[in-house]
């Protein structure tokens, strides 16, 4: 063994114990804070909201305690509360009064999300209002675009979906959305939406793309909340395979950035921290969001309700991990709680 020179290789100073004592960085709380790298900020959180057209409705979502299907008229109060807490933004998911094969409500300037955005804007002029751009909540079959049958097999028609996505995004923009977030994993969706927005004068509106979105069982509670469970099959022909090489996620991100995505997202978050980390490293200049999804929320809520874990600590630790992995924006159902905890 070499005697301790005080310097090890690779730029690390110091040898081993007893000269090196990592605990010196941990004795004083101020030192602990100074050597911290990750700090959470409510301004980087986006709160998802589920909206319905039925006035006065406030229907609890059983698998997502603390979340509701909200009547559009009740959106204002929610938005004012989020604004007062300093939350970065809101993302809207609509549950329409009528579903059909193409998801018409989502294209209607008076559709449920469009109404919600207008109400939200009235309540808080400055609040960042994001809309999820997809069809699964609006179609009677529950898939993320219209269906085509090829050789007796039904699947989402990719290219037919693109034109409709453009129309939906433009309608959201007209209602006053500040940013659109396509979540359907259609090839070419970002380019199609960019072109549609630009041709209608919304050249300034950013696109946050769900770029690497996996076919995940962690979306279960969301599908209860949004009533968007596929009526046949699953989403594996468009969402990513969790077992695929991370390189595939990098290609998805690369394509979305090339098509004009301003922010890219990895989803879910906690089981995909490696993907977040790799995307962060491969695309250092591209703002990265992560979606802390409904199943992640439900698991922690359920354990906390039983008194098995401390919700506040586990949530802050989870969001810290997502941030440490490389996400700077987090979509989370805990946004209001986290803001209260951080402000306390
Ligand atoms: C719809 C969409 C989903 C989520 C966000 N947008 C669900 C899905 O793909 O079925 C999931 C969010 C969550 O689980 O919290 N395209
Ligand atoms: Zn969808």
mmCIF file of C-alpha atoms and ligand atoms in Angstrom:
data_model
loop_
_atom_site.group_PDB
_atom_site.id
_atom_site.type_symbol
_atom_site.label_atom_id
_atom_site.label_comp_id
_atom_site.label_asym_id
_atom_site.label_seq_id
_atom_site.Cartn_x
_atom_site.Cartn_y
_atom_site.Cartn_z
ATOM 1 C CA UNK A 1 0.000 0.000 0.000
ATOM 2 C CA UNK A 2 1.210 3.525 -0.834
ATOM 3 C CA UNK A 3 1.652 5.806 2.176
ATOM 4 C CA UNK A 4 -1.021 8.492 2.361
ATOM 5 C CA UNK A 5 0.296 11.470 0.366
ATOM 6 C CA UNK A 6 -2.706 13.598 1.172
ATOM 7 C CA UNK A 7 -3.784 13.449 -2.448
ATOM 8 C CA UNK A 8 -5.492 10.629 -4.203
ATOM 9 C CA UNK A 9 -5.964 10.446 -7.960
ATOM 10 C CA UNK A 10 -8.842 11.848 -9.945
ATOM 11 C CA UNK A 11 -8.799 15.253 -8.316
ATOM 12 C CA UNK A 12 -9.901 13.988 -4.915
ATOM 13 C CA UNK A 13 -7.920 15.475 -2.057
ATOM 14 C CA UNK A 14 -6.935 13.462 0.983
ATOM 15 C CA UNK A 15 -6.344 9.830 1.635
ATOM 16 C CA UNK A 16 -8.463 7.685 3.846
ATOM 17 C CA UNK A 17 -9.442 7.483 7.468
ATOM 18 C CA UNK A 18 -8.378 8.796 9.973
ATOM 19 C CA UNK A 19 -7.345 11.991 8.087
ATOM 20 C CA UNK A 20 -10.559 11.911 6.070
ATOM 21 C CA UNK A 21 -13.746 12.192 8.096
ATOM 22 C CA UNK A 22 -16.826 12.805 5.979
ATOM 23 C CA UNK A 23 -18.846 13.464 9.104
ATOM 24 C CA UNK A 24 -17.084 16.848 9.515
ATOM 25 C CA UNK A 25 -19.440 18.072 6.800
ATOM 26 C CA UNK A 26 -22.407 16.915 8.822
ATOM 27 C CA UNK A 27 -21.938 18.163 12.385
ATOM 28 C CA UNK A 28 -23.079 21.735 11.928
ATOM 29 C CA UNK A 29 -26.528 22.241 10.392
ATOM 30 C CA UNK A 30 -25.285 25.308 8.502
ATOM 31 C CA UNK A 31 -22.438 23.335 6.975
ATOM 32 C CA UNK A 32 -24.892 20.626 5.996
ATOM 33 C CA UNK A 33 -27.017 23.249 4.264
ATOM 34 C CA UNK A 34 -23.989 24.830 2.556
ATOM 35 C CA UNK A 35 -22.839 21.595 0.995
ATOM 36 C CA UNK A 36 -26.298 20.729 -0.227
ATOM 37 C CA UNK A 37 -26.717 20.689 -3.988
ATOM 38 C CA UNK A 38 -30.417 20.146 -4.329
ATOM 39 C CA UNK A 39 -32.964 22.661 -3.170
ATOM 40 C CA UNK A 40 -36.641 22.337 -3.941
ATOM 41 C CA UNK A 41 -38.587 25.354 -5.102
ATOM 42 C CA UNK A 42 -42.385 25.589 -5.512
ATOM 43 C CA UNK A 43 -41.748 27.682 -8.637
ATOM 44 C CA UNK A 44 -40.496 24.542 -10.373
ATOM 45 C CA UNK A 45 -43.580 22.479 -9.576
ATOM 46 C CA UNK A 46 -46.597 21.972 -11.811
ATOM 47 C CA UNK A 47 -49.893 20.863 -10.282
ATOM 48 C CA UNK A 48 -52.201 18.625 -12.357
ATOM 49 C CA UNK A 49 -55.949 19.354 -12.208
ATOM 50 C CA UNK A 50 -58.842 17.223 -13.464
ATOM 51 C CA UNK A 51 -61.715 19.326 -14.734
ATOM 52 C CA UNK A 52 -65.298 18.523 -15.725
ATOM 53 C CA UNK A 53 -67.988 20.692 -17.218
ATOM 54 C CA UNK A 54 -70.626 19.834 -14.557
ATOM 55 C CA UNK A 55 -70.942 22.968 -12.410
ATOM 56 C CA UNK A 56 -70.378 22.656 -8.695
ATOM 57 C CA UNK A 57 -68.835 19.222 -9.010
ATOM 58 C CA UNK A 58 -66.146 18.241 -6.561
ATOM 59 C CA UNK A 59 -65.915 14.477 -6.821
ATOM 60 C CA UNK A 60 -63.171 12.820 -4.790
ATOM 61 C CA UNK A 61 -60.875 10.464 -6.700
ATOM 62 C CA UNK A 62 -60.645 7.416 -4.408
ATOM 63 C CA UNK A 63 -57.197 6.260 -5.552
ATOM 64 C CA UNK A 64 -55.787 9.793 -5.311
ATOM 65 C CA UNK A 65 -56.712 11.115 -1.856
ATOM 66 C CA UNK A 66 -56.778 14.918 -1.806
ATOM 67 C CA UNK A 67 -57.569 15.170 -5.532
ATOM 68 C CA UNK A 68 -60.927 15.772 -7.174
ATOM 69 C CA UNK A 69 -62.704 15.968 -10.472
ATOM 70 C CA UNK A 70 -63.508 19.656 -10.347
ATOM 71 C CA UNK A 71 -66.370 21.497 -12.014
ATOM 72 C CA UNK A 72 -64.979 24.252 -14.254
ATOM 73 C CA UNK A 73 -66.680 26.868 -12.085
ATOM 74 C CA UNK A 74 -64.624 25.702 -9.084
ATOM 75 C CA UNK A 75 -61.327 25.976 -10.914
ATOM 76 C CA UNK A 76 -60.849 29.631 -9.995
ATOM 77 C CA UNK A 77 -60.534 28.957 -6.291
ATOM 78 C CA UNK A 78 -57.983 26.198 -6.880
ATOM 79 C CA UNK A 79 -55.931 28.409 -9.175
ATOM 80 C CA UNK A 80 -55.899 31.319 -6.717
ATOM 81 C CA UNK A 81 -54.720 28.960 -3.989
ATOM 82 C CA UNK A 82 -51.918 27.595 -6.190
ATOM 83 C CA UNK A 83 -50.876 31.131 -7.132
ATOM 84 C CA UNK A 84 -50.782 32.225 -3.492
ATOM 85 C CA UNK A 85 -48.521 29.270 -2.709
ATOM 86 C CA UNK A 86 -46.057 30.255 -5.430
ATOM 87 C CA UNK A 87 -46.545 27.112 -7.497
ATOM 88 C CA UNK A 88 -44.932 27.331 -10.930
ATOM 89 C CA UNK A 89 -47.875 26.241 -13.024
ATOM 90 C CA UNK A 90 -50.969 24.133 -13.501
ATOM 91 C CA UNK A 91 -51.634 21.415 -16.055
ATOM 92 C CA UNK A 92 -55.215 20.656 -17.048
ATOM 93 C CA UNK A 93 -56.791 17.323 -17.897
ATOM 94 C CA UNK A 94 -60.396 17.395 -19.070
ATOM 95 C CA UNK A 95 -63.191 14.886 -18.603
ATOM 96 C CA UNK A 96 -65.731 15.778 -21.299
ATOM 97 C CA UNK A 97 -69.512 15.377 -21.033
ATOM 98 C CA UNK A 98 -69.544 13.239 -24.208
ATOM 99 C CA UNK A 99 -66.872 10.972 -25.626
ATOM 100 C CA UNK A 100 -66.728 9.862 -29.240
ATOM 101 C CA UNK A 101 -64.424 8.115 -31.713
ATOM 102 C CA UNK A 102 -62.230 11.150 -32.393
ATOM 103 C CA UNK A 103 -62.496 13.023 -29.087
ATOM 104 C CA UNK A 104 -64.449 16.004 -30.475
ATOM 105 C CA UNK A 105 -64.776 17.816 -27.154
ATOM 106 C CA UNK A 106 -61.021 18.387 -27.095
ATOM 107 C CA UNK A 107 -61.219 20.249 -30.431
ATOM 108 C CA UNK A 108 -64.138 22.443 -29.409
ATOM 109 C CA UNK A 109 -63.311 26.031 -28.465
ATOM 110 C CA UNK A 110 -65.965 25.605 -25.804
ATOM 111 C CA UNK A 111 -64.678 22.200 -24.653
ATOM 112 C CA UNK A 112 -64.100 21.427 -21.005
ATOM 113 C CA UNK A 113 -60.380 22.246 -20.925
ATOM 114 C CA UNK A 114 -60.878 25.410 -22.944
ATOM 115 C CA UNK A 115 -63.516 26.546 -20.425
ATOM 116 C CA UNK A 116 -61.232 25.664 -17.521
ATOM 117 C CA UNK A 117 -58.355 27.649 -18.990
ATOM 118 C CA UNK A 118 -60.543 30.719 -19.461
ATOM 119 C CA UNK A 119 -61.836 30.439 -15.887
ATOM 120 C CA UNK A 120 -58.316 29.977 -14.550
ATOM 121 C CA UNK A 121 -57.085 32.999 -16.464
ATOM 122 C CA UNK A 122 -59.818 35.141 -14.910
ATOM 123 C CA UNK A 123 -58.774 33.950 -11.454
ATOM 124 C CA UNK A 124 -55.032 34.441 -11.806
ATOM 125 C CA UNK A 125 -53.802 36.452 -14.769
ATOM 126 C CA UNK A 126 -50.147 35.603 -14.176
ATOM 127 C CA UNK A 127 -50.431 31.884 -13.475
ATOM 128 C CA UNK A 128 -48.739 29.555 -15.970
ATOM 129 C CA UNK A 129 -51.519 27.479 -17.516
ATOM 130 C CA UNK A 130 -50.427 24.324 -19.308
ATOM 131 C CA UNK A 131 -52.746 21.953 -21.145
ATOM 132 C CA UNK A 132 -52.192 18.263 -21.686
ATOM 133 C CA UNK A 133 -52.677 17.662 -25.394
ATOM 134 C CA UNK A 134 -53.967 14.156 -26.049
ATOM 135 C CA UNK A 135 -57.170 12.309 -26.913
ATOM 136 C CA UNK A 136 -57.472 9.444 -24.436
ATOM 137 C CA UNK A 137 -59.743 11.353 -22.035
ATOM 138 C CA UNK A 138 -62.027 12.383 -24.909
ATOM 139 C CA UNK A 139 -62.376 9.222 -27.001
ATOM 140 C CA UNK A 140 -64.993 6.552 -26.284
ATOM 141 C CA UNK A 141 -62.341 3.850 -26.864
ATOM 142 C CA UNK A 142 -59.876 5.514 -24.466
ATOM 143 C CA UNK A 143 -56.907 5.565 -26.839
ATOM 144 C CA UNK A 144 -54.697 8.565 -27.568
ATOM 145 C CA UNK A 145 -55.948 9.105 -31.128
ATOM 146 C CA UNK A 146 -58.450 7.768 -33.691
ATOM 147 C CA UNK A 147 -58.375 4.046 -34.409
ATOM 148 C CA UNK A 148 -57.511 2.371 -37.695
ATOM 149 C CA UNK A 149 -57.853 -1.336 -38.404
ATOM 150 C CA UNK A 150 -54.982 -3.006 -40.234
ATOM 151 C CA UNK A 151 -55.146 -6.739 -41.013
ATOM 152 C CA UNK A 152 -57.863 -7.111 -38.410
ATOM 153 C CA UNK A 153 -55.780 -5.404 -35.720
ATOM 154 C CA UNK A 154 -56.970 -2.124 -34.278
ATOM 155 C CA UNK A 155 -54.422 0.531 -33.416
ATOM 156 C CA UNK A 156 -54.091 4.290 -33.110
ATOM 157 C CA UNK A 157 -53.712 5.940 -36.512
ATOM 158 C CA UNK A 158 -50.504 7.924 -36.030
ATOM 159 C CA UNK A 159 -50.711 10.314 -38.949
ATOM 160 C CA UNK A 160 -54.447 10.972 -38.646
ATOM 161 C CA UNK A 161 -53.805 11.862 -35.006
ATOM 162 C CA UNK A 162 -51.211 14.494 -35.926
ATOM 163 C CA UNK A 163 -53.620 16.827 -37.704
ATOM 164 C CA UNK A 164 -56.070 16.528 -34.810
ATOM 165 C CA UNK A 165 -53.327 17.249 -32.260
ATOM 166 C CA UNK A 166 -52.531 20.439 -34.131
ATOM 167 C CA UNK A 167 -56.187 21.501 -33.955
ATOM 168 C CA UNK A 168 -56.435 20.666 -30.250
ATOM 169 C CA UNK A 169 -53.288 22.624 -29.410
ATOM 170 C CA UNK A 170 -54.482 25.667 -31.362
ATOM 171 C CA UNK A 171 -57.841 25.545 -29.612
ATOM 172 C CA UNK A 172 -56.102 25.411 -26.212
ATOM 173 C CA UNK A 173 -53.904 28.331 -27.252
ATOM 174 C CA UNK A 174 -56.947 30.368 -28.302
ATOM 175 C CA UNK A 175 -58.495 29.705 -24.892
ATOM 176 C CA UNK A 176 -55.396 31.219 -23.317
ATOM 177 C CA UNK A 177 -53.041 28.337 -22.525
ATOM 178 C CA UNK A 178 -49.437 29.472 -21.956
ATOM 179 C CA UNK A 179 -47.861 26.156 -22.881
ATOM 180 C CA UNK A 180 -49.035 22.886 -24.432
ATOM 181 C CA UNK A 181 -47.879 19.439 -23.383
ATOM 182 C CA UNK A 182 -48.481 16.655 -25.904
ATOM 183 C CA UNK A 183 -48.588 13.311 -24.074
ATOM 184 C CA UNK A 184 -49.691 10.808 -26.692
ATOM 185 C CA UNK A 185 -46.296 9.533 -27.906
ATOM 186 C CA UNK A 186 -47.291 9.830 -31.567
ATOM 187 C CA UNK A 187 -44.359 10.029 -33.967
ATOM 188 C CA UNK A 188 -44.132 13.565 -35.325
ATOM 189 C CA UNK A 189 -46.483 15.072 -32.720
ATOM 190 C CA UNK A 190 -44.189 17.907 -31.705
ATOM 191 C CA UNK A 191 -43.505 18.983 -35.283
ATOM 192 C CA UNK A 192 -47.201 18.856 -36.181
ATOM 193 C CA UNK A 193 -48.193 20.921 -33.145
ATOM 194 C CA UNK A 194 -45.386 23.437 -33.720
ATOM 195 C CA UNK A 195 -46.480 23.938 -37.325
ATOM 196 C CA UNK A 196 -50.142 24.313 -36.365
ATOM 197 C CA UNK A 197 -49.391 26.803 -33.579
ATOM 198 C CA UNK A 198 -47.071 28.819 -35.798
ATOM 199 C CA UNK A 199 -49.562 29.009 -38.637
ATOM 200 C CA UNK A 200 -52.164 30.439 -36.246
ATOM 201 C CA UNK A 201 -49.839 33.084 -34.822
ATOM 202 C CA UNK A 202 -48.814 31.242 -31.636
ATOM 203 C CA UNK A 203 -45.116 31.236 -32.479
ATOM 204 C CA UNK A 204 -44.301 32.303 -28.916
ATOM 205 C CA UNK A 205 -46.073 29.382 -27.204
ATOM 206 C CA UNK A 206 -43.675 26.770 -25.809
ATOM 207 C CA UNK A 207 -44.178 23.023 -26.179
ATOM 208 C CA UNK A 208 -43.364 20.730 -23.272
ATOM 209 C CA UNK A 209 -43.232 17.287 -24.826
ATOM 210 C CA UNK A 210 -43.807 14.046 -22.970
ATOM 211 C CA UNK A 211 -40.767 12.818 -24.898
ATOM 212 C CA UNK A 212 -39.877 9.623 -23.044
ATOM 213 C CA UNK A 213 -43.168 8.316 -21.727
ATOM 214 C CA UNK A 214 -43.265 4.673 -20.776
ATOM 215 C CA UNK A 215 -46.168 2.215 -20.952
ATOM 216 C CA UNK A 216 -46.438 2.115 -17.196
ATOM 217 C CA UNK A 217 -48.719 0.460 -14.661
ATOM 218 C CA UNK A 218 -48.091 3.514 -12.484
ATOM 219 C CA UNK A 219 -50.772 5.401 -14.454
ATOM 220 C CA UNK A 220 -53.590 3.329 -12.924
ATOM 221 C CA UNK A 221 -55.041 5.958 -10.561
ATOM 222 C CA UNK A 222 -54.831 8.658 -13.257
ATOM 223 C CA UNK A 223 -56.997 6.555 -15.544
ATOM 224 C CA UNK A 224 -59.620 6.361 -12.779
ATOM 225 C CA UNK A 225 -59.337 10.115 -12.328
ATOM 226 C CA UNK A 226 -59.495 10.966 -16.028
ATOM 227 C CA UNK A 227 -61.786 8.049 -16.976
ATOM 228 C CA UNK A 228 -59.324 7.246 -19.751
ATOM 229 C CA UNK A 229 -58.691 3.513 -19.460
ATOM 230 C CA UNK A 230 -58.357 1.971 -22.953
ATOM 231 C CA UNK A 231 -61.501 -0.016 -23.785
ATOM 232 C CA UNK A 232 -59.467 -2.606 -25.701
ATOM 233 C CA UNK A 233 -55.784 -3.458 -25.803
ATOM 234 C CA UNK A 234 -53.212 -1.229 -24.152
ATOM 235 C CA UNK A 235 -50.884 1.626 -25.039
ATOM 236 C CA UNK A 236 -47.809 -0.453 -25.810
ATOM 237 C CA UNK A 237 -47.832 0.344 -29.534
ATOM 238 C CA UNK A 238 -47.148 4.000 -28.749
ATOM 239 C CA UNK A 239 -45.755 4.393 -25.215
ATOM 240 C CA UNK A 240 -42.227 3.121 -24.573
ATOM 241 C CA UNK A 241 -41.290 -0.339 -23.357
ATOM 242 C CA UNK A 242 -39.889 -0.073 -19.800
ATOM 243 C CA UNK A 243 -37.380 -2.783 -20.717
ATOM 244 C CA UNK A 244 -36.007 -0.926 -23.741
ATOM 245 C CA UNK A 245 -32.451 0.371 -23.696
ATOM 246 C CA UNK A 246 -32.200 3.938 -22.362
ATOM 247 C CA UNK A 247 -30.741 4.836 -25.755
ATOM 248 C CA UNK A 248 -34.289 4.630 -27.100
ATOM 249 C CA UNK A 249 -35.354 7.369 -24.692
ATOM 250 C CA UNK A 250 -32.439 9.480 -25.910
ATOM 251 C CA UNK A 251 -33.602 9.029 -29.507
ATOM 252 C CA UNK A 252 -37.133 10.062 -28.524
ATOM 253 C CA UNK A 253 -35.763 13.194 -26.881
ATOM 254 C CA UNK A 254 -33.478 13.951 -29.812
ATOM 255 C CA UNK A 255 -36.369 13.734 -32.272
ATOM 256 C CA UNK A 256 -38.656 15.897 -30.139
ATOM 257 C CA UNK A 257 -35.974 18.542 -29.724
ATOM 258 C CA UNK A 258 -35.355 18.498 -33.484
ATOM 259 C CA UNK A 259 -39.102 18.952 -34.063
ATOM 260 C CA UNK A 260 -39.163 21.974 -31.783
ATOM 261 C CA UNK A 261 -39.810 20.797 -28.219
ATOM 262 C CA UNK A 262 -38.819 23.554 -25.786
ATOM 263 C CA UNK A 263 -38.977 21.352 -22.689
ATOM 264 C CA UNK A 264 -38.804 17.560 -22.654
ATOM 265 C CA UNK A 265 -40.297 15.254 -20.078
ATOM 266 C CA UNK A 266 -39.528 11.817 -18.693
ATOM 267 C CA UNK A 267 -42.471 9.906 -17.261
ATOM 268 C CA UNK A 268 -42.910 8.266 -14.765
ATOM 269 C CA UNK A 269 -40.224 9.706 -12.506
ATOM 270 C CA UNK A 270 -39.197 7.493 -9.596
ATOM 271 C CA UNK A 271 -38.778 4.200 -11.423
ATOM 272 C CA UNK A 272 -37.017 6.041 -14.270
ATOM 273 C CA UNK A 273 -34.355 8.100 -12.492
ATOM 274 C CA UNK A 274 -31.718 6.491 -14.709
ATOM 275 C CA UNK A 275 -33.542 7.813 -17.759
ATOM 276 C CA UNK A 276 -33.771 11.290 -16.240
ATOM 277 C CA UNK A 277 -30.059 11.212 -15.481
ATOM 278 C CA UNK A 278 -29.062 10.027 -18.949
ATOM 279 C CA UNK A 279 -31.273 12.598 -20.684
ATOM 280 C CA UNK A 280 -29.841 15.343 -18.470
ATOM 281 C CA UNK A 281 -26.298 14.335 -19.429
ATOM 282 C CA UNK A 282 -27.000 13.897 -23.130
ATOM 283 C CA UNK A 283 -28.979 17.158 -23.532
ATOM 284 C CA UNK A 284 -27.505 19.635 -21.061
ATOM 285 C CA UNK A 285 -29.118 22.653 -22.707
ATOM 286 C CA UNK A 286 -32.639 21.286 -22.843
ATOM 287 C CA UNK A 287 -34.909 21.983 -19.868
ATOM 288 C CA UNK A 288 -36.027 18.669 -18.413
ATOM 289 C CA UNK A 289 -39.269 17.891 -16.637
ATOM 290 C CA UNK A 290 -40.293 14.720 -14.830
ATOM 291 C CA UNK A 291 -43.822 13.540 -14.064
ATOM 292 C CA UNK A 292 -44.216 12.174 -10.544
ATOM 293 C CA UNK A 293 -47.240 10.129 -11.619
ATOM 294 C CA UNK A 294 -50.491 9.048 -10.028
ATOM 295 C CA UNK A 295 -49.291 5.569 -9.002
ATOM 296 C CA UNK A 296 -46.299 7.075 -7.221
ATOM 297 C CA UNK A 297 -48.719 9.378 -5.423
ATOM 298 C CA UNK A 298 -51.148 6.600 -4.521
ATOM 299 C CA UNK A 299 -48.473 4.304 -3.084
ATOM 300 C CA UNK A 300 -47.066 6.902 -0.716
ATOM 301 C CA UNK A 301 -50.536 8.139 0.259
ATOM 302 C CA UNK A 302 -51.673 4.622 1.064
ATOM 303 C CA UNK A 303 -48.631 3.842 3.186
ATOM 304 C CA UNK A 304 -48.859 7.191 4.950
ATOM 305 C CA UNK A 305 -52.561 6.688 5.726
ATOM 306 C CA UNK A 306 -51.628 3.477 7.480
ATOM 307 C CA UNK A 307 -48.988 5.316 9.465
ATOM 308 C CA UNK A 308 -46.249 3.212 7.902
ATOM 309 C CA UNK A 309 -44.226 6.111 6.526
ATOM 310 C CA UNK A 310 -43.989 9.849 7.094
ATOM 311 C CA UNK A 311 -45.632 11.423 4.048
ATOM 312 C CA UNK A 312 -43.898 14.790 4.243
ATOM 313 C CA UNK A 313 -40.432 13.332 4.585
ATOM 314 C CA UNK A 314 -40.903 10.651 1.961
ATOM 315 C CA UNK A 315 -42.329 13.123 -0.545
ATOM 316 C CA UNK A 316 -39.543 15.665 -0.026
ATOM 317 C CA UNK A 317 -36.970 12.881 -0.318
ATOM 318 C CA UNK A 318 -38.608 11.618 -3.531
ATOM 319 C CA UNK A 319 -38.700 15.064 -5.149
ATOM 320 C CA UNK A 320 -35.105 15.617 -4.046
ATOM 321 C CA UNK A 321 -34.130 12.384 -5.800
ATOM 322 C CA UNK A 322 -35.946 13.399 -8.989
ATOM 323 C CA UNK A 323 -34.178 16.774 -8.909
ATOM 324 C CA UNK A 324 -30.796 15.212 -8.117
ATOM 325 C CA UNK A 325 -31.215 12.853 -11.076
ATOM 326 C CA UNK A 326 -31.464 15.937 -13.282
ATOM 327 C CA UNK A 327 -35.055 17.154 -13.620
ATOM 328 C CA UNK A 328 -35.544 20.864 -13.046
ATOM 329 C CA UNK A 329 -39.332 20.845 -13.396
ATOM 330 C CA UNK A 330 -41.568 18.360 -11.594
ATOM 331 C CA UNK A 331 -45.223 17.672 -12.271
ATOM 332 C CA UNK A 332 -46.614 16.430 -8.985
ATOM 333 C CA UNK A 333 -49.935 15.953 -7.213
ATOM 334 C CA UNK A 334 -48.180 17.130 -4.042
ATOM 335 C CA UNK A 335 -47.373 20.582 -5.435
ATOM 336 C CA UNK A 336 -49.581 22.441 -2.938
ATOM 337 C CA UNK A 337 -48.418 20.362 0.043
ATOM 338 C CA UNK A 338 -44.774 20.751 -0.938
ATOM 339 C CA UNK A 339 -45.169 24.512 -1.313
ATOM 340 C CA UNK A 340 -46.710 24.663 2.182
ATOM 341 C CA UNK A 341 -43.961 22.478 3.648
ATOM 342 C CA UNK A 342 -41.204 24.526 2.005
ATOM 343 C CA UNK A 343 -42.779 27.834 2.991
ATOM 344 C CA UNK A 344 -43.317 26.741 6.598
HETATM 345 C C1 LIG B 1 -52.657 10.748 -21.145
HETATM 346 C C2 LIG B 1 -51.872 10.892 -19.904
HETATM 347 C C3 LIG B 1 -51.641 9.919 -18.930
HETATM 348 C C4 LIG B 1 -50.954 10.548 -17.898
HETATM 349 C C5 LIG B 1 -50.745 11.871 -18.273
HETATM 350 N N1 LIG B 1 -51.308 12.061 -19.554
HETATM 351 C C6 LIG B 1 -52.068 8.534 -18.768
HETATM 352 C C7 LIG B 1 -51.922 7.510 -19.781
HETATM 353 O O1 LIG B 1 -51.039 7.538 -20.642
HETATM 354 O O2 LIG B 1 -52.770 6.621 -19.714
HETATM 355 C C8 LIG B 1 -50.539 9.864 -16.623
HETATM 356 C C9 LIG B 1 -50.376 10.717 -15.456
HETATM 357 C C10 LIG B 1 -50.373 10.012 -14.144
HETATM 358 O O3 LIG B 1 -50.434 8.771 -14.028
HETATM 359 O O4 LIG B 1 -50.310 10.737 -13.154
HETATM 360 N N2 LIG B 1 -51.981 10.583 -22.323
HETATM 361 ZN ZN1 LIG B 2 -53.371 9.977 -24.110
#
